[in-house]
Coordinates of C-alpha atoms and ligand atoms in Angstrom, one line a residue:
M883 CA 7.3 5.1 -20.7
D884 CA 4.6 7.7 -20.0
R885 CA 5.2 10.7 -17.7
I886 CA 2.7 13.1 -16.0
R887 CA 3.2 16.8 -16.0
I888 CA 1.6 19.0 -13.5
Q889 CA 1.5 22.8 -13.1
G890 CA 0.7 23.2 -9.5
G891 CA -1.1 25.8 -7.4
V892 CA -4.7 25.4 -8.5
P893 CA -7.3 24.7 -5.8
L894 CA -9.4 21.8 -7.0
N895 CA -13.2 22.4 -7.3
G896 CA -15.8 20.1 -8.8
A897 CA -16.7 16.4 -8.6
I898 CA -14.6 13.2 -8.9
P899 CA -16.3 9.8 -9.5
I900 CA -14.8 7.0 -7.2
S901 CA -14.2 3.7 -8.9
G902 CA -14.6 0.1 -7.5
A903 CA -12.0 -0.9 -5.1
K904 CA -8.8 -2.4 -6.6
N905 CA -8.0 -4.5 -3.6
A906 CA -11.5 -5.9 -3.3
A907 CA -11.7 -6.8 -7.0
L908 CA -8.3 -8.6 -6.8
A909 CA -9.7 -10.9 -4.1
L910 CA -13.2 -11.3 -5.7
M911 CA -11.8 -12.3 -9.1
P912 CA -10.1 -15.4 -8.0
A913 CA -13.2 -16.4 -6.0
C914 CA -14.6 -17.5 -9.5
L915 CA -12.2 -20.5 -9.2
L916 CA -14.4 -22.0 -6.4
T917 CA -17.3 -22.8 -8.7
G918 CA -18.1 -24.1 -12.2
E919 CA -20.8 -21.5 -12.5
T920 CA -20.6 -17.8 -13.6
L921 CA -19.5 -15.1 -11.1
R922 CA -20.6 -11.7 -12.4
L923 CA -18.7 -8.8 -10.9
S924 CA -19.9 -5.3 -11.5
N925 CA -18.3 -1.9 -10.7
L926 CA -14.9 -3.4 -11.6
P927 CA -12.2 -0.6 -11.9
H928 CA -10.3 -0.4 -15.2
L929 CA -6.7 -0.9 -14.0
A930 CA -3.5 -2.6 -15.0
D931 CA -3.6 -4.9 -11.9
I932 CA -7.1 -6.1 -12.9
T933 CA -5.8 -7.0 -16.3
T934 CA -2.9 -8.9 -14.7
M935 CA -5.4 -10.9 -12.5
A936 CA -7.6 -11.5 -15.6
N937 CA -4.5 -12.8 -17.5
L938 CA -3.6 -15.1 -14.6
L939 CA -7.2 -16.5 -14.4
G940 CA -7.2 -17.0 -18.2
R941 CA -4.1 -19.2 -17.8
H942 CA -6.1 -21.4 -15.3
G943 CA -8.8 -21.8 -18.0
V944 CA -11.3 -19.3 -16.7
G945 CA -13.6 -17.9 -19.5
M946 CA -14.2 -14.2 -19.3
T947 CA -16.7 -11.7 -20.9
L948 CA -16.4 -8.0 -20.3
N949 CA -19.8 -6.5 -20.7
G950 CA -19.1 -2.7 -20.6
H951 CA -21.3 -0.9 -18.1
A952 CA -23.9 -2.3 -15.8
P953 CA -27.6 -1.6 -16.4
G954 CA -29.0 1.2 -14.3
G955 CA -26.2 3.7 -15.1
Q956 CA -23.9 2.2 -12.4
A957 CA -20.2 3.2 -13.2
G958 CA -17.5 0.6 -13.7
R959 CA -17.3 -2.4 -15.9
V960 CA -19.0 -5.8 -15.6
L961 CA -16.9 -9.0 -15.9
E962 CA -18.3 -12.5 -16.1
L963 CA -15.9 -15.2 -15.0
T964 CA -16.7 -18.8 -15.6
A965 CA -14.3 -21.5 -14.3
A966 CA -16.2 -24.4 -15.8
R967 CA -13.0 -26.4 -16.0
I968 CA -9.7 -25.6 -14.6
S969 CA -7.2 -26.5 -17.2
D970 CA -3.9 -25.6 -15.4
T971 CA -3.3 -25.1 -11.7
T972 CA 0.1 -23.3 -12.1
A973 CA 0.4 -19.5 -11.6
P974 CA 3.6 -18.8 -13.5
Y975 CA 6.5 -16.5 -12.4
D976 CA 6.0 -14.0 -15.3
L977 CA 2.6 -13.0 -14.0
V978 CA 3.1 -13.4 -10.2
R979 CA 6.3 -11.2 -10.2
K980 CA 4.2 -8.4 -11.7
M981 CA 1.7 -8.4 -9.0
R982 CA 1.8 -10.0 -5.5
A983 CA -1.9 -10.3 -5.2
S984 CA -1.6 -13.3 -7.7
I985 CA -1.0 -15.4 -4.5
L986 CA -4.8 -15.1 -4.0
V987 CA -5.3 -18.0 -6.5
L988 CA -3.5 -20.4 -4.2
G989 CA -6.4 -21.0 -1.6
P990 CA -9.2 -21.4 -4.2
L991 CA -7.2 -23.7 -6.5
V992 CA -6.2 -26.1 -3.7
A993 CA -9.7 -26.1 -2.4
R994 CA -11.3 -26.8 -5.7
C995 CA -8.6 -28.9 -7.6
G996 CA -6.7 -30.4 -4.7
E997 CA -3.4 -28.9 -5.9
A998 CA -1.8 -25.7 -7.0
R999 CA 1.7 -24.4 -8.0
V1000 CA 2.1 -20.7 -7.5
S1001 CA 5.4 -18.9 -8.0
L1002 CA 6.9 -17.3 -4.9
P1003 CA 6.2 -13.6 -5.3
G1004 CA 9.8 -12.5 -4.4
G1005 CA 11.0 -9.1 -3.4
C1006 CA 8.9 -5.9 -3.4
A1007 CA 9.7 -2.3 -3.2
I1008 CA 7.9 -1.9 0.1
G1009 CA 9.6 -4.6 2.1
T1010 CA 10.2 -8.2 2.1
R1011 CA 6.4 -9.1 2.3
P1012 CA 6.5 -12.9 3.0
V1013 CA 3.7 -15.3 2.4
D1014 CA 4.4 -17.6 5.3
L1015 CA 1.1 -16.9 7.0
H1016 CA -0.9 -17.8 3.9
L1017 CA 1.0 -21.2 3.8
K1018 CA 0.5 -21.9 7.5
A1019 CA -3.3 -21.3 7.1
L1020 CA -3.5 -23.8 4.2
E1021 CA -1.3 -26.3 6.2
A1022 CA -3.8 -26.0 9.1
L1023 CA -6.5 -27.0 6.6
G1024 CA -4.4 -30.2 5.8
A1025 CA -2.5 -29.1 2.7
A1026 CA 1.0 -30.3 2.3
I1027 CA 3.2 -27.4 1.2
A1028 CA 6.6 -27.6 -0.5
V1029 CA 8.8 -25.1 -2.3
E1030 CA 10.1 -26.5 -5.5
G1031 CA 12.1 -24.5 -8.1
G1032 CA 10.8 -21.1 -6.9
Y1033 CA 7.2 -22.4 -6.8
I1034 CA 4.9 -23.0 -3.8
V1035 CA 3.4 -26.5 -4.4
A1036 CA 0.3 -27.1 -2.3
R1037 CA -1.6 -30.4 -2.2
A1038 CA -4.8 -31.2 -0.4
P1039 CA -5.1 -34.7 1.3
A1040 CA -7.0 -37.5 -0.4
G1041 CA -10.4 -36.5 1.0
G1042 CA -9.9 -32.7 0.4
L1043 CA -9.1 -29.9 2.8
K1044 CA -10.5 -30.3 6.4
G1045 CA -12.0 -27.5 8.5
A1046 CA -9.6 -26.3 11.3
Q1047 CA -8.7 -23.6 13.7
I1048 CA -6.5 -21.0 12.1
V1049 CA -4.9 -18.5 14.3
F1050 CA -3.1 -15.7 12.6
P1051 CA -0.2 -14.4 14.9
S1052 CA -0.5 -11.0 13.1
V1053 CA -3.1 -9.4 10.9
T1054 CA -2.8 -10.3 7.2
V1055 CA -5.3 -9.1 4.6
G1056 CA -4.2 -11.5 1.8
G1057 CA -3.7 -14.4 4.3
T1058 CA -7.2 -14.0 5.6
E1059 CA -8.6 -13.9 2.0
N1060 CA -6.7 -17.1 1.0
A1061 CA -7.7 -18.9 4.2
L1062 CA -11.4 -17.8 3.7
M1063 CA -11.4 -19.1 0.1
A1064 CA -9.9 -22.4 1.0
A1065 CA -12.2 -22.9 4.1
V1066 CA -15.5 -22.4 2.2
L1067 CA -14.9 -25.6 0.3
A1068 CA -13.2 -27.6 3.1
G1069 CA -15.0 -30.4 4.9
G1070 CA -16.4 -29.2 8.3
D1071 CA -16.0 -26.0 10.2
T1072 CA -13.1 -23.6 10.2
V1073 CA -12.5 -20.8 12.7
I1074 CA -10.1 -18.0 11.5
A1075 CA -8.9 -16.1 14.6
N1076 CA -7.2 -12.7 14.4
A1077 CA -8.7 -12.2 10.9
A1078 CA -8.3 -9.0 9.0
R1079 CA -11.3 -6.8 9.2
E1080 CA -10.5 -4.6 6.1
P1081 CA -13.6 -3.7 4.1
E1082 CA -12.1 -5.6 1.1
V1083 CA -12.1 -8.8 3.3
V1084 CA -15.7 -8.1 4.2
D1085 CA -16.5 -7.7 0.5
L1086 CA -15.0 -11.0 -0.3
A1087 CA -16.9 -12.7 2.5
R1088 CA -20.1 -11.2 1.4
C1089 CA -19.6 -12.4 -2.2
L1090 CA -18.7 -15.9 -1.0
V1091 CA -22.0 -15.9 1.0
A1092 CA -23.8 -14.9 -2.2
M1093 CA -22.1 -17.9 -3.9
G1094 CA -23.5 -20.2 -1.2
A1095 CA -20.8 -20.1 1.5
E1096 CA -21.8 -20.1 5.2
I1097 CA -19.7 -17.5 7.1
D1098 CA -20.4 -16.0 10.5
G1099 CA -18.6 -13.0 12.1
I1100 CA -18.1 -11.1 8.9
G1101 CA -16.4 -7.8 9.7
S1102 CA -15.1 -9.1 13.0
G1103 CA -11.7 -10.6 13.9
S1104 CA -13.1 -14.0 14.2
L1105 CA -14.6 -15.7 11.1
R1106 CA -16.5 -19.0 11.4
V1107 CA -16.9 -20.9 8.2
R1108 CA -19.1 -24.0 7.6
G1109 CA -17.5 -25.7 4.6
Q1110 CA -19.8 -26.6 1.6
P1111 CA -19.4 -29.4 -1.0
S1112 CA -19.7 -26.8 -3.7
L1113 CA -20.6 -23.2 -4.4
H1114 CA -22.7 -21.6 -7.2
G1115 CA -22.5 -18.5 -9.3
A1116 CA -23.5 -15.0 -8.2
D1117 CA -23.9 -11.4 -9.2
Y1118 CA -21.8 -9.0 -7.0
A1119 CA -20.9 -5.4 -7.1
V1120 CA -17.4 -4.4 -6.0
L1121 CA -17.4 -1.7 -3.1
P1122 CA -16.1 1.7 -3.8
D1123 CA -12.4 2.3 -3.4
R1124 CA -11.7 3.8 0.0
I1125 CA -8.0 4.4 -0.8
E1126 CA -8.8 6.2 -4.1
T1127 CA -11.4 8.2 -2.1
G1128 CA -8.8 9.1 0.5
T1129 CA -6.3 10.1 -2.1
Y1130 CA -8.7 12.5 -3.8
A1131 CA -9.7 13.9 -0.4
V1132 CA -6.1 14.7 0.1
A1133 CA -6.0 16.2 -3.4
A1134 CA -8.8 18.6 -2.3
A1135 CA -7.1 19.3 1.0
I1136 CA -3.6 19.9 -0.3
T1137 CA -4.8 22.4 -2.9
R1138 CA -7.1 24.0 -0.3
G1139 CA -10.1 23.1 -2.6
D1140 CA -13.6 21.9 -2.4
V1141 CA -14.5 18.6 -4.1
E1142 CA -17.4 16.1 -4.0
L1143 CA -16.3 12.5 -4.2
V1144 CA -19.2 10.7 -6.0
D1145 CA -20.0 7.2 -4.9
A1146 CA -17.6 7.4 -2.0
R1147 CA -18.5 6.0 1.4
L1148 CA -17.4 7.8 4.5
D1149 CA -18.2 4.8 6.7
L1150 CA -15.3 2.9 5.0
M1151 CA -12.7 5.5 5.8
E1152 CA -13.4 6.7 9.4
A1153 CA -9.7 6.8 10.4
V1154 CA -8.8 8.8 7.4
A1155 CA -11.7 11.2 7.9
R1156 CA -10.8 11.6 11.5
A1157 CA -7.1 12.4 10.5
L1158 CA -8.3 15.0 8.0
A1159 CA -10.8 16.5 10.4
D1160 CA -8.0 16.8 13.0
C1161 CA -5.9 18.8 10.6
G1162 CA -8.8 21.1 9.8
V1163 CA -10.3 19.6 6.6
R1164 CA -14.1 19.3 6.6
L1165 CA -15.7 16.0 5.4
S1166 CA -19.4 15.6 5.1
E1167 CA -21.8 13.1 3.5
T1168 CA -23.8 14.3 0.4
P1169 CA -26.7 12.6 -1.3
R1170 CA -24.1 11.4 -4.0
G1171 CA -21.1 10.7 -1.8
V1172 CA -18.7 12.7 0.3
R1173 CA -17.7 16.4 0.2
V1174 CA -14.2 17.5 1.2
A1175 CA -13.7 21.2 1.9
A1176 CA -10.3 22.6 2.9
N1177 CA -10.3 26.3 2.1
G1178 CA -8.9 27.4 5.5
H1179 CA -6.1 26.4 7.7
V1180 CA -4.5 22.9 7.5
G1181 CA -2.5 21.9 10.7
G1182 CA -0.1 19.1 11.4
I1183 CA -1.1 15.9 13.2
D1184 CA 0.4 12.6 14.4
I1185 CA -0.7 9.3 12.9
M1186 CA 0.3 5.7 13.0
T1187 CA -0.7 3.1 10.4
E1188 CA -2.5 0.1 11.8
P1189 CA -4.7 -2.8 10.5
Y1190 CA -8.4 -1.7 9.8
P1191 CA -10.1 0.1 11.4
G1192 CA -6.8 2.0 12.1
F1193 CA -5.2 4.4 9.7
P1194 CA -4.4 2.5 6.4
T1195 CA -0.8 2.1 5.4
D1196 CA -2.0 2.7 1.8
M1197 CA -2.8 6.3 2.8
Q1198 CA 0.4 7.0 4.6
A1199 CA 2.4 8.5 1.7
Q1200 CA -0.6 10.7 0.6
L1201 CA -1.0 12.1 4.1
M1202 CA 2.6 12.8 4.4
A1203 CA 2.4 15.0 1.2
L1204 CA -0.4 16.9 2.9
M1205 CA 1.5 17.3 6.2
A1206 CA 4.5 18.7 4.2
T1207 CA 2.3 21.7 3.4
A1208 CA 0.6 21.9 6.8
E1209 CA 1.2 24.5 9.5
G1210 CA 3.3 23.0 12.3
A1211 CA 5.0 19.6 12.7
S1212 CA 3.6 16.0 12.3
M1213 CA 4.8 12.6 13.1
I1214 CA 3.9 9.7 10.8
T1215 CA 4.7 6.2 12.1
E1216 CA 4.5 3.2 9.7
T1217 CA 3.9 -0.1 11.6
I1218 CA 2.7 -2.4 8.7
F1219 CA 5.5 -2.4 6.2
E1220 CA 9.2 -1.8 6.6
N1221 CA 10.8 0.4 4.0
R1222 CA 7.7 2.3 3.1
F1223 CA 9.2 5.7 3.1
M1224 CA 10.5 5.6 -0.4
H1225 CA 8.6 8.8 -1.2
V1226 CA 10.4 10.8 1.4
P1227 CA 13.6 11.7 -0.6
E1228 CA 11.5 12.7 -3.6
L1229 CA 9.2 14.9 -1.4
V1230 CA 12.3 16.5 0.1
R1231 CA 13.5 17.3 -3.5
M1232 CA 10.2 19.3 -3.8
G1233 CA 11.1 21.3 -0.7
A1234 CA 9.5 19.3 2.0
R1235 CA 11.1 19.1 5.4
I1236 CA 11.0 15.5 6.5
T1237 CA 13.4 13.4 8.6
V1238 CA 13.0 9.7 9.1
H1239 CA 13.9 8.0 12.4
G1240 CA 13.4 4.3 12.0
A1241 CA 9.7 3.7 11.5
S1242 CA 8.7 7.3 12.1
A1243 CA 8.9 10.4 9.9
I1244 CA 8.9 13.9 11.4
V1245 CA 7.4 16.3 8.9
R1246 CA 7.7 20.0 9.4
G1247 CA 5.3 21.9 7.2
V1248 CA 6.5 24.5 4.8
P1249 CA 4.5 27.4 3.2
H1250 CA 5.2 26.2 -0.4
L1251 CA 6.5 23.1 -2.1
S1252 CA 8.3 23.7 -5.4
G1253 CA 7.8 21.6 -8.6
A1254 CA 10.6 19.1 -9.6
P1255 CA 11.2 16.1 -11.8
V1256 CA 10.4 13.1 -9.5
M1257 CA 9.9 9.3 -9.6
A1258 CA 8.7 6.7 -7.2
T1259 CA 9.0 3.0 -6.7
D1260 CA 5.5 2.0 -5.7
L1261 CA 1.8 2.9 -6.3
R1262 CA 1.0 5.0 -3.2
A1263 CA 4.4 6.7 -3.2
S1264 CA 3.9 7.7 -6.8
V1265 CA 0.5 9.2 -6.1
S1266 CA 1.9 11.1 -3.1
L1267 CA 4.2 12.9 -5.6
I1268 CA 1.2 13.7 -7.8
L1269 CA -0.5 15.3 -4.8
A1270 CA 2.6 17.3 -3.9
G1271 CA 2.8 18.4 -7.5
L1272 CA -0.8 19.7 -7.4
A1273 CA 0.2 22.0 -4.5
A1274 CA 3.7 22.9 -5.6
E1275 CA 4.7 26.1 -7.3
G1276 CA 5.8 25.5 -10.9
E1277 CA 6.1 22.3 -12.8
T1278 CA 6.4 18.8 -11.5
M1279 CA 7.2 15.9 -13.8
V1280 CA 6.3 12.4 -12.4
N1281 CA 8.2 9.6 -14.1
R1282 CA 7.4 5.9 -14.1
V1283 CA 3.7 6.4 -14.1
Y1284 CA 3.1 2.7 -14.7
H1285 CA 2.8 2.4 -10.9
L1286 CA -0.1 4.9 -11.0
D1287 CA -1.8 2.9 -13.8
R1288 CA -1.8 -0.1 -11.5
G1289 CA -4.2 1.6 -9.1
Y1290 CA -5.7 4.9 -10.3
E1291 CA -8.2 4.8 -13.1
R1292 CA -8.2 7.9 -15.4
L1293 CA -6.2 9.9 -12.8
E1294 CA -5.4 12.9 -15.0
E1295 CA -9.0 13.0 -16.3
K1296 CA -10.5 13.0 -12.9
L1297 CA -8.1 15.6 -11.5
G1298 CA -8.3 17.7 -14.7
A1299 CA -12.0 17.9 -14.4
C1300 CA -11.7 19.7 -11.1
G1301 CA -9.3 22.3 -12.6
A1302 CA -5.9 20.6 -12.1
R1303 CA -3.4 21.5 -14.8
I1304 CA -2.2 17.9 -15.4
E1305 CA -1.3 16.0 -18.5
R1306 CA 0.1 12.7 -19.6
I1307 CA 3.0 12.7 -21.9
K1308 CA 3.2 9.6 -23.9
G1309 CA 6.4 7.8 -24.8
E1310 CA 10.0 7.8 -23.5
G1311 CA 10.6 8.8 -19.9
Ligands
LIG1517 C1 -2.9 -5.9 1.3 C2 -3.2 -4.9 0.2 C3 -2.2 -3.7 0.3 C4 -2.1 -3.2 1.8 C5 -2.0 -4.3 2.8 C6 -2.1 -3.8 4.2 C7 -4.2 -6.1 -1.6 C8 -4.0 -6.6 -3.0 N1 -3.1 -5.5 -1.1 O1 -1.6 -6.4 1.0 O2 -2.5 -2.7 -0.6 O3 -1.1 -2.3 1.9 O4 -3.0 -5.3 2.6 O5 -3.4 -3.2 4.4 O6 -5.2 -6.3 -0.9 N2 2.9 -10.7 6.3 C9 3.7 -11.7 6.8 N3 3.4 -13.0 6.3 C10 2.5 -13.3 5.5 C11 1.6 -12.2 5.1 C12 1.9 -10.9 5.5 O7 4.7 -11.5 7.5 O8 2.2 -14.4 5.0 C13 3.2 -9.3 6.8 C14 3.5 -8.4 5.7 O9 4.9 -8.4 5.4 C15 3.1 -7.0 6.3 C16 1.9 -7.4 7.1 O10 2.0 -8.8 7.4 O11 4.1 -6.5 7.1 C17 0.6 -7.0 6.5 O12 0.5 -7.6 5.2 P1 -0.9 -8.1 4.5 O13 -2.0 -7.6 5.3 O14 -0.7 -9.5 4.3 O15 -0.8 -7.3 3.1 P2 -1.2 -7.8 1.7 O16 -2.4 -8.7 1.8 O17 0.0 -8.3 0.9

């Protein structure tokens, strides 16, 4: 297994290109199952999770062509997906266990084929993460749901799914995406109340509209869908990754550097920008993206993770690494996932002063972190250790980098181009 070695202490300076959003792409790709025509997605990031989703769609019979780069110099890859015929409606355990987002084929398969069998995702390093709300939404649309042999089996009634009122008791990104993809092909109107407002949900809704869906209230907590008998193909560009953007903004801040994030969008990350501004980091729009400058003092702040537009749980670990080096104390409260402080013991091994009390962590900033061998159990926890390593004195070795490869494209290259002393060591780890 590969490892990443960092010699810390270099302020980052330069430009980092931001890729297409992983979590948007993982919802946009299964949308191809809703039509027999071609869905052409550009600005697709090159990541292990995207390959896993492509493999899953391939099992369902989706034809795919990867066309390198889009015309006009836009970064990212272009993938054409054509589900002319769906040959198999089963999402097998070996793929679903690798990536929970596989559950996003459930809604479109039931809507288009009238049935689907998707393996239950099972446990996950950041909490139990049930899918009950996805299933309740499909039941509201008339699907019969059973669990058989570890698989969710969903069947639409004889006349197909029927529009309904879906009220989510709590905000769920994936649940909203599954409900939306099922509702666009249901008969009649659907209202999704307490819908997730994350930019990735908005991106999916806009792509569905480009495919012929009728959706009102996009970007609000109440989505109204008028079901269509069929959808058609479309060309759609994946929005830039706000979590990758936030991560590199923290990389600039934690090294007290100055970096331009090319193709980044400040309007997608207001809560993160506000948090960084509160601790003394300057963010500004440039003609190409966003500039992050932190050559002065970085102070502690209190944050709480919340559904969008609140502070994202996917930035919690990275902000904690920054707070570990800030002047003063900070309190970080995680309200979305239980058990999402797996990075804390590793940061502590690097000299951070952090204590966890239930869902809150108290972070007392230290003047210097020190490099250490570390390892993490999920994607954002792993990247928080990279960030800490960039700031630490001496050498940090991050093990189990396959987590990073799920969500960060060319991480060493992007950071190295701004002066970071970072390298990947291939092989055993
Ligand atoms: C998505 C993102 C993930 C991000 C999360 C929250 C993708 C591929 N992943 O995950 O990176 O951290 O949103 O912004 O887009 N819940 C239930 N029952 C359900 C569904 C969810 O209880 O049926 C709970 C979860 O356990 C969690 C909360 O709801 O506590 C939010 O989860 P959700 O928004 O569904 O996250 P994902 O869509 O899995």
